[in-house]
Amino acid sequence: MRKRYLGILLLIISVTLFIVIKGSIMDENSYIEKGRIKYNLGKLEEAIEDFTKAIELNPKNAETYNNRAISKSKLGRQEEAIKDYDKAIELDPTYTDAYFHRGVSKSDLGREEEAIEAIKDYDKAIELDPTYIDAYFHRGVSKNDLGREEEAIEDYDKIVELDPTYTDAYFHRGVSKSDLGREEEAIKDYDKVVELDPTYIDAYNNRGVSKNILGKEEEAIKDYDKVIELNSKYILAYFNRGIVKNNLGRAEEAIKDYDKVIELDPTYEKAYYNRMKSKSNLGRKEEAIKEYLMHNK
């Protein structure tokens, strides 16, 4: 009788433990799902709370640390995010996305030391997945920022090999080529960008800069005109167009562009200075200097 009672008791304990364990797993998944929903709704702090509760229930789930890290990163809390990515990688050393996102967080810190470390993370992500386009892209951006333009170009080359429609790769390859003084090649990349996306404003602006460097001033003005057509508040296009027009002896038109820059951003110091130079070129030197000095009081 005693053995039978003991057997029933052990059975009850086993069933109870199973229910508790199963309940914990369900709770963990519930918190994870809630966290994902809140993340997609932009409720990042609440998403972090849910992922934290899921981690408390199961501290061995690498994906949950990764999800919490992404949420923290979105809030600009990169140092905290990196710690979560560290944990995710500790739990799963083959977690490709964790390496990639940790690299992005390190890059976002904006310091050279972290940029170098970020490249190592992108390297690892690519080692684990040689088709990881975003890892090539971010590695290219980091290399360009570090002055390693030739290496950056190699990464952008790989991207367009994997995906010939990846507009950002053509654009950034153009930037790297321009940084190296290879303006004709840069223009070809910007041409490809606007072919793929006729609304890609930065490509028109950068192409205008490259054309101006090559002495193609009228073509440059057309590119700046296009930028302004697409976005009438794009300050840099007015400023750049003003420079080209002034160099062509069209100082009155240049002044109008600098006026527009100052209207859009009254703190744009270079626009005041360039406007003074244009007015001086028209023989209005006294007016130009007086106006400039009044601004700098």
GROMACS .gro file of C-alpha atoms in nm:
model
  297
    1MET     CA    1   0.000   0.000   0.000
    2ARG     CA    2   0.283   0.233   0.095
    3LYS     CA    3   0.470   0.156  -0.232
    4ARG     CA    4   0.154   0.222  -0.434
    5TYR     CA    5   0.102   0.557  -0.257
    6LEU     CA    6   0.466   0.650  -0.319
    7GLY     CA    7   0.431   0.564  -0.689
    8ILE     CA    8   0.120   0.781  -0.723
    9LEU     CA    9   0.298   1.068  -0.544
   10LEU     CA   10   0.599   1.045  -0.778
   11LEU     CA   11   0.367   1.043  -1.079
   12ILE     CA   12   0.190   1.357  -0.954
   13ILE     CA   13   0.526   1.532  -0.898
   14SER     CA   14   0.645   1.435  -1.247
   15VAL     CA   15   0.326   1.561  -1.412
   16THR     CA   16   0.343   1.884  -1.210
   17LEU     CA   17   0.706   1.943  -1.310
   18PHE     CA   18   0.619   1.878  -1.674
   19ILE     CA   19   0.335   2.130  -1.662
   20VAL     CA   20   0.556   2.394  -1.496
   21ILE     CA   21   0.841   2.342  -1.746
   22LYS     CA   22   0.602   2.341  -2.040
   23GLY     CA   23   0.433   2.651  -1.903
   24SER     CA   24   0.770   2.829  -1.878
   25ILE     CA   25   0.850   2.751  -2.241
   26MET     CA   26   0.513   2.880  -2.352
   27ASP     CA   27   0.565   3.197  -2.148
   28GLU     CA   28   0.907   3.249  -2.302
   29ASN     CA   29   0.769   3.217  -2.655
   30SER     CA   30   0.481   3.445  -2.565
   31TYR     CA   31   0.716   3.718  -2.447
   32ILE     CA   32   0.931   3.676  -2.758
   33GLU     CA   33   0.629   3.711  -2.984
   34LYS     CA   34   0.503   4.013  -2.791
   35GLY     CA   35   0.848   4.167  -2.816
   36ARG     CA   36   0.857   4.121  -3.192
   37ILE     CA   37   0.514   4.276  -3.235
   38LYS     CA   38   0.607   4.577  -3.021
   39TYR     CA   39   0.934   4.616  -3.209
   40ASN     CA   40   0.746   4.627  -3.540
   41LEU     CA   41   0.511   4.887  -3.391
   42GLY     CA   42   0.807   5.101  -3.289
   43LYS     CA   43   0.750   5.043  -2.917
   44LEU     CA   44   1.113   4.964  -2.856
   45GLU     CA   45   1.131   5.009  -2.480
   46GLU     CA   46   0.836   4.775  -2.433
   47ALA     CA   47   0.993   4.527  -2.675
   48ILE     CA   48   1.311   4.528  -2.467
   49GLU     CA   49   1.107   4.457  -2.153
   50ASP     CA   50   0.943   4.156  -2.319
   51PHE     CA   51   1.272   4.017  -2.451
   52THR     CA   52   1.422   4.063  -2.104
   53LYS     CA   53   1.141   3.860  -1.948
   54ALA     CA   54   1.194   3.589  -2.207
   55ILE     CA   55   1.565   3.584  -2.122
   56GLU     CA   56   1.486   3.551  -1.752
   57LEU     CA   57   1.281   3.242  -1.832
   58ASN     CA   58   1.542   3.099  -2.070
   59PRO     CA   59   1.889   3.259  -2.058
   60LYS     CA   60   2.021   3.013  -2.319
   61ASN     CA   61   1.829   3.145  -2.622
   62ALA     CA   62   2.076   3.330  -2.845
   63GLU     CA   63   1.804   3.471  -3.070
   64THR     CA   64   1.636   3.655  -2.783
   65TYR     CA   65   1.960   3.833  -2.694
   66ASN     CA   66   1.996   3.925  -3.061
   67ASN     CA   67   1.640   4.063  -3.073
   68ARG     CA   68   1.692   4.267  -2.758
   69ALA     CA   69   2.021   4.398  -2.895
   70ILE     CA   70   1.858   4.515  -3.219
   71SER     CA   71   1.595   4.702  -3.017
   72LYS     CA   72   1.863   4.870  -2.805
   73SER     CA   73   2.061   4.958  -3.115
   74LYS     CA   74   1.756   5.129  -3.266
   75LEU     CA   75   1.741   5.346  -2.955
   76GLY     CA   76   2.107   5.442  -2.996
   77ARG     CA   77   2.218   5.234  -2.699
   78GLN     CA   78   2.503   5.072  -2.891
   79GLU     CA   79   2.723   4.975  -2.596
   80GLU     CA   80   2.436   4.781  -2.437
   81ALA     CA   81   2.346   4.627  -2.770
   82ILE     CA   82   2.703   4.504  -2.823
   83LYS     CA   83   2.692   4.323  -2.488
   84ASP     CA   84   2.377   4.141  -2.597
   85TYR     CA   85   2.534   4.047  -2.931
   86ASP     CA   86   2.837   3.921  -2.737
   87LYS     CA   87   2.609   3.694  -2.537
   88ALA     CA   88   2.425   3.570  -2.845
   89ILE     CA   89   2.758   3.478  -3.008
   90GLU     CA   90   2.880   3.314  -2.689
   91LEU     CA   91   2.570   3.093  -2.695
   92ASP     CA   92   2.590   3.033  -3.070
   93PRO     CA   93   2.929   3.103  -3.235
   94THR     CA   94   2.772   3.043  -3.579
   95TYR     CA   95   2.506   3.313  -3.538
   96THR     CA   96   2.568   3.509  -3.859
   97ASP     CA   97   2.319   3.789  -3.796
   98ALA     CA   98   2.462   3.856  -3.451
   99TYR     CA   99   2.809   3.915  -3.597
  100PHE     CA  100   2.661   4.142  -3.863
  101HIS     CA  101   2.448   4.349  -3.627
  102ARG     CA  102   2.729   4.375  -3.372
  103GLY     CA  103   2.941   4.517  -3.652
  104VAL     CA  104   2.674   4.775  -3.732
  105SER     CA  105   2.655   4.881  -3.366
  106LYS     CA  106   3.033   4.916  -3.350
  107SER     CA  107   3.030   5.123  -3.669
  108ASP     CA  108   2.757   5.346  -3.529
  109LEU     CA  109   2.980   5.436  -3.235
  110GLY     CA  110   3.173   5.645  -3.487
  111ARG     CA  111   3.519   5.574  -3.353
  112GLU     CA  112   3.809   5.442  -3.560
  113GLU     CA  113   3.892   5.162  -3.317
  114GLU     CA  114   3.534   5.031  -3.327
  115ALA     CA  115   3.524   5.065  -3.706
  116ILE     CA  116   3.822   4.831  -3.729
  117GLU     CA  117   3.652   4.586  -3.493
  118ALA     CA  118   3.330   4.616  -3.694
  119ILE     CA  119   3.512   4.503  -4.008
  120LYS     CA  120   3.620   4.189  -3.823
  121ASP     CA  121   3.254   4.116  -3.746
  122TYR     CA  122   3.155   4.169  -4.109
  123ASP     CA  123   3.442   3.937  -4.208
  124LYS     CA  124   3.302   3.666  -3.981
  125ALA     CA  125   2.949   3.710  -4.112
  126ILE     CA  126   3.077   3.675  -4.470
  127GLU     CA  127   3.287   3.373  -4.373
  128LEU     CA  128   2.969   3.208  -4.241
  129ASP     CA  129   2.759   3.325  -4.535
  130PRO     CA  130   2.952   3.434  -4.849
  131THR     CA  131   2.627   3.570  -5.001
  132TYR     CA  132   2.551   3.807  -4.712
  133ILE     CA  133   2.510   4.126  -4.918
  134ASP     CA  134   2.447   4.364  -4.628
  135ALA     CA  135   2.771   4.252  -4.463
  136TYR     CA  136   2.967   4.332  -4.781
  137PHE     CA  137   2.794   4.670  -4.800
  138HIS     CA  138   2.862   4.776  -4.442
  139ARG     CA  139   3.217   4.646  -4.463
  140GLY     CA  140   3.266   4.857  -4.774
  141VAL     CA  141   3.132   5.168  -4.600
  142SER     CA  142   3.359   5.109  -4.298
  143LYS     CA  143   3.664   5.056  -4.519
  144ASN     CA  144   3.591   5.373  -4.713
  145ASP     CA  145   3.554   5.569  -4.390
  146LEU     CA  146   3.897   5.440  -4.287
  147GLY     CA  147   4.052   5.556  -4.615
  148ARG     CA  148   4.071   5.205  -4.760
  149GLU     CA  149   3.882   5.295  -5.077
  150GLU     CA  150   4.027   5.025  -5.302
  151GLU     CA  151   3.917   4.755  -5.058
  152ALA     CA  152   3.575   4.919  -5.028
  153ILE     CA  153   3.537   4.908  -5.407
  154GLU     CA  154   3.608   4.534  -5.401
  155ASP     CA  155   3.318   4.486  -5.158
  156TYR     CA  156   3.083   4.693  -5.374
  157ASP     CA  157   3.196   4.494  -5.678
  158LYS     CA  158   3.096   4.174  -5.498
  159ILE     CA  159   2.755   4.316  -5.415
  160VAL     CA  160   2.669   4.409  -5.774
  161GLU     CA  161   2.791   4.065  -5.879
  162LEU     CA  162   2.543   3.910  -5.633
  163ASP     CA  163   2.268   4.163  -5.703
  164PRO     CA  164   2.303   4.389  -6.010
  165THR     CA  165   2.005   4.599  -5.892
  166TYR     CA  166   2.155   4.703  -5.557
  167THR     CA  167   2.153   5.083  -5.608
  168ASP     CA  168   2.335   5.175  -5.285
  169ALA     CA  169   2.633   4.963  -5.390
  170TYR     CA  170   2.671   5.156  -5.717
  171PHE     CA  171   2.630   5.486  -5.532
  172HIS     CA  172   2.888   5.412  -5.265
  173ARG     CA  173   3.127   5.265  -5.520
  174GLY     CA  174   3.096   5.597  -5.700
  175VAL     CA  175   3.180   5.779  -5.377
  176SER     CA  176   3.490   5.564  -5.325
  177LYS     CA  177   3.604   5.617  -5.684
  178SER     CA  178   3.549   5.991  -5.652
  179ASP     CA  179   3.754   5.993  -5.332
  180LEU     CA  180   4.034   5.837  -5.536
  181GLY     CA  181   4.000   6.102  -5.807
  182ARG     CA  182   3.849   5.860  -6.057
  183GLU     CA  183   3.564   6.094  -6.152
  184GLU     CA  184   3.479   5.942  -6.492
  185GLU     CA  185   3.431   5.601  -6.330
  186ALA     CA  186   3.233   5.756  -6.048
  187ILE     CA  187   2.998   5.922  -6.297
  188LYS     CA  188   2.929   5.583  -6.459
  189ASP     CA  189   2.825   5.445  -6.121
  190TYR     CA  190   2.599   5.745  -6.053
  191ASP     CA  191   2.452   5.697  -6.403
  192LYS     CA  192   2.365   5.340  -6.309
  193VAL     CA  193   2.206   5.454  -5.984
  194VAL     CA  194   1.968   5.700  -6.151
  195GLU     CA  195   1.894   5.444  -6.422
  196LEU     CA  196   1.779   5.201  -6.152
  197ASP     CA  197   1.615   5.472  -5.940
  198PRO     CA  198   1.540   5.805  -6.112
  199THR     CA  199   1.452   5.959  -5.772
  200TYR     CA  200   1.790   5.888  -5.607
  201ILE     CA  201   1.870   6.251  -5.520
  202ASP     CA  202   2.220   6.204  -5.376
  203ALA     CA  203   2.335   6.038  -5.698
  204TYR     CA  204   2.238   6.344  -5.904
  205ASN     CA  205   2.413   6.574  -5.655
  206ASN     CA  206   2.732   6.367  -5.648
  207ARG     CA  207   2.732   6.329  -6.024
  208GLY     CA  208   2.708   6.706  -6.047
  209VAL     CA  209   3.013   6.742  -5.823
  210SER     CA  210   3.213   6.497  -6.035
  211LYS     CA  211   3.111   6.668  -6.359
  212ASN     CA  212   3.210   7.007  -6.221
  213ILE     CA  213   3.552   6.870  -6.123
  214LEU     CA  214   3.594   6.751  -6.484
  215GLY     CA  215   3.501   7.095  -6.617
  216LYS     CA  216   3.155   6.990  -6.734
  217GLU     CA  217   2.987   7.284  -6.559
  218GLU     CA  218   2.666   7.305  -6.763
  219GLU     CA  219   2.602   6.932  -6.715
  220ALA     CA  220   2.670   6.974  -6.345
  221ILE     CA  221   2.408   7.251  -6.326
  222LYS     CA  222   2.153   7.022  -6.491
  223ASP     CA  223   2.216   6.761  -6.221
  224TYR     CA  224   2.170   7.020  -5.945
  225ASP     CA  225   1.852   7.140  -6.121
  226LYS     CA  226   1.723   6.783  -6.109
  227VAL     CA  227   1.799   6.753  -5.738
  228ILE     CA  228   1.606   7.074  -5.666
  229GLU     CA  229   1.318   6.955  -5.885
  230LEU     CA  230   1.298   6.638  -5.674
  231ASN     CA  231   1.352   6.816  -5.342
  232SER     CA  232   1.324   7.196  -5.326
  233LYS     CA  233   1.481   7.197  -4.978
  234TYR     CA  234   1.802   7.015  -5.069
  235ILE     CA  235   2.046   7.279  -4.944
  236LEU     CA  236   2.366   7.132  -5.087
  237ALA     CA  237   2.232   7.142  -5.443
  238TYR     CA  238   2.166   7.518  -5.422
  239PHE     CA  239   2.509   7.572  -5.268
  240ASN     CA  240   2.691   7.362  -5.527
  241ARG     CA  241   2.498   7.520  -5.814
  242GLY     CA  242   2.589   7.861  -5.680
  243ILE     CA  243   2.959   7.771  -5.689
  244VAL     CA  244   2.938   7.654  -6.051
  245LYS     CA  245   2.741   7.958  -6.165
  246ASN     CA  246   2.982   8.196  -5.995
  247ASN     CA  247   3.275   8.021  -6.164
  248LEU     CA  248   3.097   8.065  -6.498
  249GLY     CA  249   3.066   8.439  -6.436
  250ARG     CA  250   2.695   8.419  -6.360
  251ALA     CA  251   2.729   8.590  -6.022
  252GLU     CA  252   2.370   8.721  -6.007
  253GLU     CA  253   2.234   8.369  -6.042
  254ALA     CA  254   2.486   8.241  -5.790
  255ILE     CA  255   2.370   8.499  -5.536
  256LYS     CA  256   2.011   8.377  -5.573
  257ASP     CA  257   2.127   8.025  -5.493
  258TYR     CA  258   2.319   8.139  -5.186
  259ASP     CA  259   2.014   8.343  -5.079
  260LYS     CA  260   1.808   8.025  -5.095
  261VAL     CA  261   2.064   7.833  -4.891
  262ILE     CA  262   2.054   8.102  -4.620
  263GLU     CA  263   1.674   8.105  -4.627
  264LEU     CA  264   1.670   7.730  -4.568
  265ASP     CA  265   1.954   7.735  -4.314
  266PRO     CA  266   2.047   8.075  -4.165
  267THR     CA  267   2.349   7.913  -3.994
  268TYR     CA  268   2.515   7.798  -4.320
  269GLU     CA  269   2.835   8.004  -4.283
  270LYS     CA  270   2.990   7.915  -4.620
  271ALA     CA  271   2.684   8.047  -4.805
  272TYR     CA  272   2.731   8.393  -4.650
  273TYR     CA  273   3.098   8.393  -4.743
  274ASN     CA  274   3.037   8.276  -5.101
  275ARG     CA  275   2.757   8.530  -5.146
  276MET     CA  276   2.998   8.804  -5.035
  277LYS     CA  277   3.248   8.687  -5.299
  278SER     CA  278   2.982   8.685  -5.572
  279LYS     CA  279   2.865   9.034  -5.485
  280SER     CA  280   3.225   9.151  -5.481
  281ASN     CA  281   3.266   9.007  -5.831
  282LEU     CA  282   2.978   9.233  -5.941
  283GLY     CA  283   3.151   9.539  -5.800
  284ARG     CA  284   2.931   9.549  -5.489
  285LYS     CA  285   3.223   9.493  -5.256
  286GLU     CA  286   3.126   9.748  -4.990
  287GLU     CA  287   2.772   9.611  -4.968
  288ALA     CA  288   2.904   9.254  -4.963
  289ILE     CA  289   3.150   9.313  -4.679
  290LYS     CA  290   2.901   9.514  -4.474
  291GLU     CA  291   2.639   9.240  -4.510
  292TYR     CA  292   2.888   8.968  -4.418
  293LEU     CA  293   3.013   9.155  -4.111
  294MET     CA  294   2.656   9.217  -3.994
  295HIS     CA  295   2.591   8.844  -4.005
  296ASN     CA  296   2.906   8.770  -3.806
  297LYS     CA  297   2.834   9.015  -3.524
   0.00000   0.00000   0.00000
